[in-house]
XYZ file of C-alpha atoms in Angstrom:
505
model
C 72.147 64.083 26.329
C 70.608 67.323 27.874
C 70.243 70.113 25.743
C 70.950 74.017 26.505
C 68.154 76.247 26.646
C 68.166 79.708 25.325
C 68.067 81.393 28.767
C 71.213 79.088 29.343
C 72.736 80.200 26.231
C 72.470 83.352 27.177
C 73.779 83.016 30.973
C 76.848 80.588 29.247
C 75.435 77.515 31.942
C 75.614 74.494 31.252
C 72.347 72.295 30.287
C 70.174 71.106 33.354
C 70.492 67.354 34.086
C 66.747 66.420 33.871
C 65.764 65.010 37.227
C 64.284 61.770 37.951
C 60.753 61.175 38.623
C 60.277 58.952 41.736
C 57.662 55.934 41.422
C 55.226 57.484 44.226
C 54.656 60.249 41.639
C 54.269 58.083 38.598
C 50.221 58.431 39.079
C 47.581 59.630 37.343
C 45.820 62.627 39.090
C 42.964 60.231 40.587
C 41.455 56.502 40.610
C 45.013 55.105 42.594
C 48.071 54.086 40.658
C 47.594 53.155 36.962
C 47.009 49.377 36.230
C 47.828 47.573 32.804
C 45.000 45.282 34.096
C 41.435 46.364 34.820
C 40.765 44.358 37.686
C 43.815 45.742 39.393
C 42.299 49.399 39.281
C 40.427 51.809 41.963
C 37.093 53.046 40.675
C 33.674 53.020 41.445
C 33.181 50.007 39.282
C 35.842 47.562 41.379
C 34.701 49.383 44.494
C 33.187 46.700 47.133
C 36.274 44.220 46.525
C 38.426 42.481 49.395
C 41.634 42.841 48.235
C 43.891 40.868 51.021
C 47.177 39.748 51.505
C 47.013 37.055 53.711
C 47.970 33.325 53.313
C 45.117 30.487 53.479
C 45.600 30.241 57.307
C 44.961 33.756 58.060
C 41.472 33.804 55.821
C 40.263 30.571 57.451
C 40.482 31.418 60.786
C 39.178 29.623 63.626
C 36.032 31.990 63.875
C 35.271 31.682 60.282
C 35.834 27.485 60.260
C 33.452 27.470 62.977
C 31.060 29.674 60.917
C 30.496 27.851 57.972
C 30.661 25.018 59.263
C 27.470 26.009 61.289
C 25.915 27.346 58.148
C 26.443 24.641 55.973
C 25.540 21.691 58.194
C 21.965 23.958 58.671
C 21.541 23.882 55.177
C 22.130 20.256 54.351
C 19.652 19.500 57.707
C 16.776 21.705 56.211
C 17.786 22.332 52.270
C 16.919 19.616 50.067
C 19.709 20.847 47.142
C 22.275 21.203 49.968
C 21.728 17.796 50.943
C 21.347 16.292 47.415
C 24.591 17.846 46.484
C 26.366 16.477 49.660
C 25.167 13.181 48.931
C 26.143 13.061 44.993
C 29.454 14.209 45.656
C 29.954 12.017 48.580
C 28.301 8.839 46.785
C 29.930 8.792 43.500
C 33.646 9.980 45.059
C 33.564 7.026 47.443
C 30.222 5.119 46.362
C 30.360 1.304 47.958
C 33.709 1.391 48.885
C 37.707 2.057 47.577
C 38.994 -1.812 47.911
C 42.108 -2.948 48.415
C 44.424 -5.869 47.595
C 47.720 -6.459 49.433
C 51.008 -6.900 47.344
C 54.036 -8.179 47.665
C 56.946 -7.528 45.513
C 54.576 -6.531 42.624
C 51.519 -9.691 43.147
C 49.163 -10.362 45.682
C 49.622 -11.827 48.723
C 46.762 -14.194 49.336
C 47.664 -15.078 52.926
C 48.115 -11.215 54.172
C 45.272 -10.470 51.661
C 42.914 -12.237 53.598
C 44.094 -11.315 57.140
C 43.568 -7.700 56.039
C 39.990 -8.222 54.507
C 38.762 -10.211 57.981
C 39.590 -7.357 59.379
C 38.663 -4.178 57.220
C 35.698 -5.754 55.181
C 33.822 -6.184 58.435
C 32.938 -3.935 61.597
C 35.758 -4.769 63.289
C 37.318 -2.126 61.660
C 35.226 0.793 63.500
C 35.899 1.741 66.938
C 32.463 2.026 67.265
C 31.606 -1.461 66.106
C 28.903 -0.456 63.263
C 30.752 0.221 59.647
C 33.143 -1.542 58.074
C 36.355 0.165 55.934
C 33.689 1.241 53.177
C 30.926 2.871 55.669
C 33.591 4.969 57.115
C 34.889 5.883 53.771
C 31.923 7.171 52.968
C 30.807 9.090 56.376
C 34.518 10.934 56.092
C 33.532 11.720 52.271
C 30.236 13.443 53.860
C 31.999 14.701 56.344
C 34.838 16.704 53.651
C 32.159 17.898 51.679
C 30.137 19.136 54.513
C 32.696 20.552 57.400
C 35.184 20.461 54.800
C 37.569 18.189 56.955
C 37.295 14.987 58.563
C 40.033 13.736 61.269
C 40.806 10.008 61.451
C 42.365 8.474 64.760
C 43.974 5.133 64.812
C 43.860 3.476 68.164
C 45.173 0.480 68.790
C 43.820 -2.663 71.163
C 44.851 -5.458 72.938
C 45.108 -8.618 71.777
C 42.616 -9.844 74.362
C 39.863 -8.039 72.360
C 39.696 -10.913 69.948
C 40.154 -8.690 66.689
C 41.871 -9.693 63.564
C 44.259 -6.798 63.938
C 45.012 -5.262 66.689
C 44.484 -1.542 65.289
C 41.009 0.134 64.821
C 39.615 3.562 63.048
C 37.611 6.461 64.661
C 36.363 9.102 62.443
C 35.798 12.621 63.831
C 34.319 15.999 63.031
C 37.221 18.641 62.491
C 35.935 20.692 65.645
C 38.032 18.030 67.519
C 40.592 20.266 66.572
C 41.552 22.575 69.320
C 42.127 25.962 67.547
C 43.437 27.814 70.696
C 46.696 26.149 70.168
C 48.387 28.715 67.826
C 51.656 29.909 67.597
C 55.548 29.404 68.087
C 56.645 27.341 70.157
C 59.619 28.399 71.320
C 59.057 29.384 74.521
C 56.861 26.506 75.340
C 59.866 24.010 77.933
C 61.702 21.628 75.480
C 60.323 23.530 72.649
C 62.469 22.766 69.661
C 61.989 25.874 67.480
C 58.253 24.699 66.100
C 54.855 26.187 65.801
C 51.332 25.558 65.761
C 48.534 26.597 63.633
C 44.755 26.150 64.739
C 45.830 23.024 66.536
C 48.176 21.149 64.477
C 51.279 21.408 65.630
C 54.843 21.343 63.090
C 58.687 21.317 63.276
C 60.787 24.104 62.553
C 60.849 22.669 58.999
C 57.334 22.676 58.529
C 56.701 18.364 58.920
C 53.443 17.659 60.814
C 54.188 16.540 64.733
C 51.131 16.049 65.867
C 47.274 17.130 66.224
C 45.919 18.600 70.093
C 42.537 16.924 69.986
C 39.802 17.809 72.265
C 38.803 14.893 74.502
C 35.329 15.170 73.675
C 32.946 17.091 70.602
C 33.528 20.664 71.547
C 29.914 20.738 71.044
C 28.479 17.621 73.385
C 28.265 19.557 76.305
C 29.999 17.248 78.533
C 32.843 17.904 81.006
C 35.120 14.809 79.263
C 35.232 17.644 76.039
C 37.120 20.050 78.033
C 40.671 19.867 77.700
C 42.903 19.053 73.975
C 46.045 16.119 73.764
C 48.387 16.529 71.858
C 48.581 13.046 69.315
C 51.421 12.023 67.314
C 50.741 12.607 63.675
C 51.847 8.956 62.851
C 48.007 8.179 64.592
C 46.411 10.853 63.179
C 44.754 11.389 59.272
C 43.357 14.794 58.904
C 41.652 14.584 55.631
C 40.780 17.694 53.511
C 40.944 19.630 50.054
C 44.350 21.990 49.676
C 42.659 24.973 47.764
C 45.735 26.785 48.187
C 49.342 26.483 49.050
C 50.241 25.615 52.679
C 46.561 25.480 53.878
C 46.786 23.475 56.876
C 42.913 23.345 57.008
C 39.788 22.949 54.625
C 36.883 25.435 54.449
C 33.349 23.375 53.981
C 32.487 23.253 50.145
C 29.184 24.389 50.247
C 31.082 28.100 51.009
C 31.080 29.721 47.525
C 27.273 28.629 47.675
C 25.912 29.465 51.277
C 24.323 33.071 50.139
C 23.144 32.057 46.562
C 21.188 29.261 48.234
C 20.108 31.282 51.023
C 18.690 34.031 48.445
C 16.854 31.209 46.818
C 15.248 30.056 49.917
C 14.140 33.203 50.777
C 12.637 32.993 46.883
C 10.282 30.384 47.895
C 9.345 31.796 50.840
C 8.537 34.479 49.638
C 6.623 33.259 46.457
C 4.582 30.936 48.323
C 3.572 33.214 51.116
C 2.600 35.432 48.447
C 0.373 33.026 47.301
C -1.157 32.120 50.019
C -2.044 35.499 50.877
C -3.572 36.147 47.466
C -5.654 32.906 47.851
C -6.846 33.889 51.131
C -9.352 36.752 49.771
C -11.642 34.670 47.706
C -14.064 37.814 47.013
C -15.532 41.267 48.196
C -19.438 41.654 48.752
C -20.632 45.211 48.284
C -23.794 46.804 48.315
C -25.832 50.074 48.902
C -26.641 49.637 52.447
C -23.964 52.302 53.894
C -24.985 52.120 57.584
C -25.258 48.130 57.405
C -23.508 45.840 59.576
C -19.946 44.240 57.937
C -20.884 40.344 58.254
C -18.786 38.350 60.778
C -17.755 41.999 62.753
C -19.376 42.207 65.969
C -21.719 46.060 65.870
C -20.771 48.282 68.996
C -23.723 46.526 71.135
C -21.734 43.479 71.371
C -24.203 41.842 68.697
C -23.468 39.590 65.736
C -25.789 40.419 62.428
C -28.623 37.815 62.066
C -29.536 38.079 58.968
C -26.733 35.942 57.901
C -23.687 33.645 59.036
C -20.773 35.503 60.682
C -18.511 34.137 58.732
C -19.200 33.709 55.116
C -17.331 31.314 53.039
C -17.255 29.158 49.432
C -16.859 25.586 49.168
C -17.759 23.187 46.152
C -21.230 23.024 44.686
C -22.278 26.212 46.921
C -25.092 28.169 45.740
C -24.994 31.771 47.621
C -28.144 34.382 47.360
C -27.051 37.914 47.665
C -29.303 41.095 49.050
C -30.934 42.989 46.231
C -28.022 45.930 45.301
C -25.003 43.457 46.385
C -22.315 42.367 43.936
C -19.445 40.088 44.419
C -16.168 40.580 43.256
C -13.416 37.721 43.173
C -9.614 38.768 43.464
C -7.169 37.704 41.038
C -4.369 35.938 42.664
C -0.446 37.822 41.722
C 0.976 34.986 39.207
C 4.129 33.212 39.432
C 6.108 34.398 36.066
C 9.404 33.950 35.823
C 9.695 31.567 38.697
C 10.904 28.366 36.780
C 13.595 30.225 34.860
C 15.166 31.756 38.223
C 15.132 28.952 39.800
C 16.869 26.959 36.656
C 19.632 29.746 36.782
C 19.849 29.393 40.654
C 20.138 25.896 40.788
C 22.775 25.989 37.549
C 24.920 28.464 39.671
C 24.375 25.950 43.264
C 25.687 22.851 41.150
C 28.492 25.142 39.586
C 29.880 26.172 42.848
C 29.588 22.420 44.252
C 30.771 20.842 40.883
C 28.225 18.170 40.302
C 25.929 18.742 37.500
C 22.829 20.331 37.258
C 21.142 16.903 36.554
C 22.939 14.793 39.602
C 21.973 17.816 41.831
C 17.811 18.444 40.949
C 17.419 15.332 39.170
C 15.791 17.657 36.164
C 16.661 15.310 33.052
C 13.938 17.480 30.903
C 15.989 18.968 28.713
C 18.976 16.568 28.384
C 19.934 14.266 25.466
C 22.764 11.384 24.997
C 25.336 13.971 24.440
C 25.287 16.654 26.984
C 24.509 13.589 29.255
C 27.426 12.072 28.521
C 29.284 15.340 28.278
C 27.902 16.479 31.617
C 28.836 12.968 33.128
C 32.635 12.495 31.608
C 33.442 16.232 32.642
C 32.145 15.054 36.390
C 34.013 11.806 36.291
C 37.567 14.102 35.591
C 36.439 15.969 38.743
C 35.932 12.717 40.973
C 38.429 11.111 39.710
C 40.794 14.636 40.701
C 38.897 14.146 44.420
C 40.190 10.327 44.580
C 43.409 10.213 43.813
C 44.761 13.785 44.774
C 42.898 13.990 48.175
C 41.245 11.031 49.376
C 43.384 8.126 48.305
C 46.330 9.660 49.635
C 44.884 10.731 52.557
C 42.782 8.894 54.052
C 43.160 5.302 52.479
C 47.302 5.993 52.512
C 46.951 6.316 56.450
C 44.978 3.276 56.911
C 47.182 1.369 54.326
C 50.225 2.005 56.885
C 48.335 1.372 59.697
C 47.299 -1.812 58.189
C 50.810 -2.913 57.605
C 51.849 -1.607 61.327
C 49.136 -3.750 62.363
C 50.308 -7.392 59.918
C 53.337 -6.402 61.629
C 52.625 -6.250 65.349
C 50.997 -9.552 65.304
C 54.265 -11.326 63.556
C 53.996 -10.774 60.002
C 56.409 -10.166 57.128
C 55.733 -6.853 55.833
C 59.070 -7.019 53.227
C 58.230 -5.696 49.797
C 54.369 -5.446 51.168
C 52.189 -2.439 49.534
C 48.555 -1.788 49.681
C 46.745 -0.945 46.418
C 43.662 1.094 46.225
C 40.963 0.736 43.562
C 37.842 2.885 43.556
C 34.645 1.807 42.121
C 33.649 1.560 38.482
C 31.546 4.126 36.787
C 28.080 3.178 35.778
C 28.785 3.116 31.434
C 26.008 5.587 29.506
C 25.418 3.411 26.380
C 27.070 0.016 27.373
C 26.650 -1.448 24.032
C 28.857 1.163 22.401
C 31.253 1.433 25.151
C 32.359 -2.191 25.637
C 32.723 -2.433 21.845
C 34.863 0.598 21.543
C 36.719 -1.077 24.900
C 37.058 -4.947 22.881
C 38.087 -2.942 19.738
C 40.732 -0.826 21.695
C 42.174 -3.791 23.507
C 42.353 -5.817 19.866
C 43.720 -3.171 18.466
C 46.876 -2.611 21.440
C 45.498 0.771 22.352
C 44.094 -0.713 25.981
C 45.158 -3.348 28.386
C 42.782 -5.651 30.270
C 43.909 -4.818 33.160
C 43.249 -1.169 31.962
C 40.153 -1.859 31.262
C 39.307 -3.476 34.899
C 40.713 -0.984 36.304
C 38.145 1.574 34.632
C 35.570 -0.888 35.565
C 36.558 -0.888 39.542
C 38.057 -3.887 39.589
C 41.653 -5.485 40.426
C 43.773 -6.248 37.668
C 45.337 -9.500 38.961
C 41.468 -10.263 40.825
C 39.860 -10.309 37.212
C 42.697 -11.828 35.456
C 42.830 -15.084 37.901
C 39.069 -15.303 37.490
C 39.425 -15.185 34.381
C 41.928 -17.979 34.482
C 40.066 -20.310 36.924
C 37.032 -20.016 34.733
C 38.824 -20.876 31.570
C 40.442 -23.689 33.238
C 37.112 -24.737 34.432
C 35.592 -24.729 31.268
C 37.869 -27.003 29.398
C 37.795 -29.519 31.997
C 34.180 -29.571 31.478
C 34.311 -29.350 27.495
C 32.187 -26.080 27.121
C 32.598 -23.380 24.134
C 31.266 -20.460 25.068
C 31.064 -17.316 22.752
C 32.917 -15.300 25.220
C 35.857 -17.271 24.804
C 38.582 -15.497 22.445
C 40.868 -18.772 22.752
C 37.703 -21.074 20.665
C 35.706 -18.173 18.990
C 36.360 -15.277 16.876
C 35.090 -11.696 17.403
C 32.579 -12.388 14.740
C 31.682 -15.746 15.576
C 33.179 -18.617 13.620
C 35.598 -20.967 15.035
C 39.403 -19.797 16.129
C 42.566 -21.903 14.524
C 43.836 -23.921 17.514
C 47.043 -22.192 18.863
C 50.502 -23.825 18.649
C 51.640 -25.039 22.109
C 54.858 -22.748 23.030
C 57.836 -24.795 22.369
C 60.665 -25.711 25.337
C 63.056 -23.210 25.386
């Protein structure tokens, strides 16, 4: 409640209702409004920052795709860490291959199984008749890391082409993409109320309808490139990591990195052409005779000095005799100090931005023992096995999964209750001995499954577990005991009770 001033006591008014303040004058008299959090405030120390409101799409534009895309296939062409990192990333994401095994109803399908593999395991796969399922698995991993996209086509053949299946793969560079298609499209004739962004074109409620593809590399040159399609998305995989929500398009992942590696180029340069200038000047003759002739400069009568060479110059085992009053001086070349440890904290930032480690990207191992190896190389697994199965299984080996089964069923085959199951490859173990003992203890104990266990290893379940079963088989039909065999031999040696045969039921 309001109270009465004096002067209103005195003039018998009531009290003043206080007025409100409005928000655009809740400041502080200067640096902007006032922020609970630092970063949020205007001052000389947060000066320089790009504060923007716009959604993924409107900070990748086409311009700026196109950019570092240029920059960062430069720097894997003619920057050894660049290309190093590419490769590790690539490499261990995809290494020699993400199998598959076909299913049906929950176990393989031996018959389809096969089809598939005579198909996918060999070149006749690749629309351009040189990888098989695993080469181009591991080009489009390059390609991610380095464009950061990668566009699959499936096209389909005839059946007079001889293949397998009648369905093969192209993989293409993201500047297929035609980014001048952008926009609504509802004024477009039998428009249906959808839009486009950078070339891939939606419905009104946001489901991918297809991708306007140049007909050529934007970059070849060649008149066939001029002109975009428009391809149903059913034929169409475009690959790529979603940094943020409803990004339609990837940015190359050598981005946060493109400066910081360019500054250490220009490092180098600049440390080795200092050297080279410092070792150029091996030493200064000087002597009394002011009005002599400089040896090796030509005197204003066109002459050279012949008291000596024109050029003097020091090479092993030399012996030079100087004039009586001359004195040689050597230069000291600038030293290098500091160079290794900014180029250790360079590279440590490089491999941070990529995500590899420091090791996997320079190869260094100078300074690393078993545990921050292994703690280096299980933080690195968690982020390859996040690239697997939240962007490239999905994407890429999903769309050739479906395409496979279109393909089983254009040539007559029962895809009911048919699935394809993806397994990427094992991870090399750090100390083996330890780690398949900690494995055979977990498995005893009913903390892991075998087919866990395979699957950590890179291999099928059901694969390893009919193996396993054939080999068993085959060694009691030849009467062997081996030590590997849990049925005759315990875990520490000595001979295991026979079992019970199960009774009838």
């Amino acid at each position: 409640m309001a109270k009465r001033t004096l002067l209103d006591r005195l003039l018998g008014r009531p009290a003043a209702t206080p007025r409100a303040v409005p928000p655009a004058r809740k400041r502080i008299a200067r640096g902007g409004p006032r922020a609970e959090y630092d970063g949020a405030t205007f001052g000389r120390r947060a000066a320089g920052w790009r504060r923007t409101q716009r959604d993924a799409n409107g900070e990748l534009t086409p311009a700026v795709m196109a950019a570092l895309r240029g920059i960062a296939r430069d720097l894997v062409r003619n920057n050894p860490f660049a290309a190093r990192g590419v490769a590790t990333i690539s490499n261990n994401m995809v290494g020699t291959g993400i199998t598959f095994q076909v299913y049906r109803n929950g176990k393989i399908d031996d018959a389809l199984n096969k089809k598939a593999r005579a198909h996918f395991d060999t070149t006749n796969c690749d629309s351009g008749g040189r990888h098989d399922l695993y080469g181009l698995q591991l080009q489009a991993a390059r390609t991610i890391v380095e464009s950061g996209a990668v566009v699959m086509r499936r096209r389909w053949r005839r059946s007079s082409d001889g293949l397998p299946l009648p369905v093969q793969l192209q993989v293409l560079e993201p500047d297929y993409l035609d980014p001048s298609k952008d926009g609504p499209l509802a004024s477009a004739p039998g428009a249906n109320g959808g839009f486009v962004v950078h070339g891939v074109q939606f419905s009104p409620i946001g489901a991918r309808e297809g991708y306007w593809l140049y007909n050529g590399h934007p970059g070849a040159g060649r008149t066939s490139s001029l002109g975009s399609t428009l391809i149903p998305a059913a034929d169409v995989a475009h690959v790529f990591r979603a940094d943020r929500p409803e990004m339609e398009h990837g940015a190359t992942w050598l981005a946060p990195i493109v400066l910081r590696m360019k500054d250490f180029a220009d490092f180098e340069d600049a440390q080795l052409t200092r050297q080279k200038l410092a070792s150029a000047f091996v030493g200064f003759v000087a002597g009394e005779d002011d009005g002599g002739a400089i040896p090796g400069i030509q005197t204003e009568g066109g002459d050279a000095p012949v008291d000596r060479e024109p050029l003097d110059f020091i090479e092993p085992g030399t012996f030079q005799y100087g004039r009586p009053g001359e004195e040689v001086t050597f230069s000291t070349p600038p030293g290098v100090d500091g160079y290794a440890d900014y180029t250790k904290v360079s590279l440590r930032a490089i491999a941070a931005g990529l995500g590899v480690p420091y090791e996997a990207l320079t190869g260094d191992l100078s300074n690393v023992n078993f545990s921050s190896g292994r703690m280096g190389w299980l933080e690195y697994q968690r982020s390859l096995a996040t690239w697997q199965w939240a962007m490239f299984i999905p994407q890429f080996c999903g769309a050739v999964g479906q395409w496979m089964l279109d393909a089983l069923a254009m040539v007559g085959e029962d895809i009911a209750g048919v699935t394809v199951r993806w397994t990427p490859p094992g991870r090399e173990m750090i100390n083996p001995s330890d780690e398949v003992k900690s494995s055979r203890d977990a498995i005893r104990a009913g903390g892991k499954t075998i087919s866990q266990w395979a699957r950590e290893r890179g291999e099928d379940p059901d694969t390893f577990l009919a193996e396993a079963k054939a080999d068993f088989a085959k060694l009691d039909e030849l009467g062997l005991i081996f030590d590997c065999d849990p049925r005759r031999v315990t875990a520490v040696g000595n001979p295991a009770e026979p079992q019970a045969a199960p009774k009838e039921t």
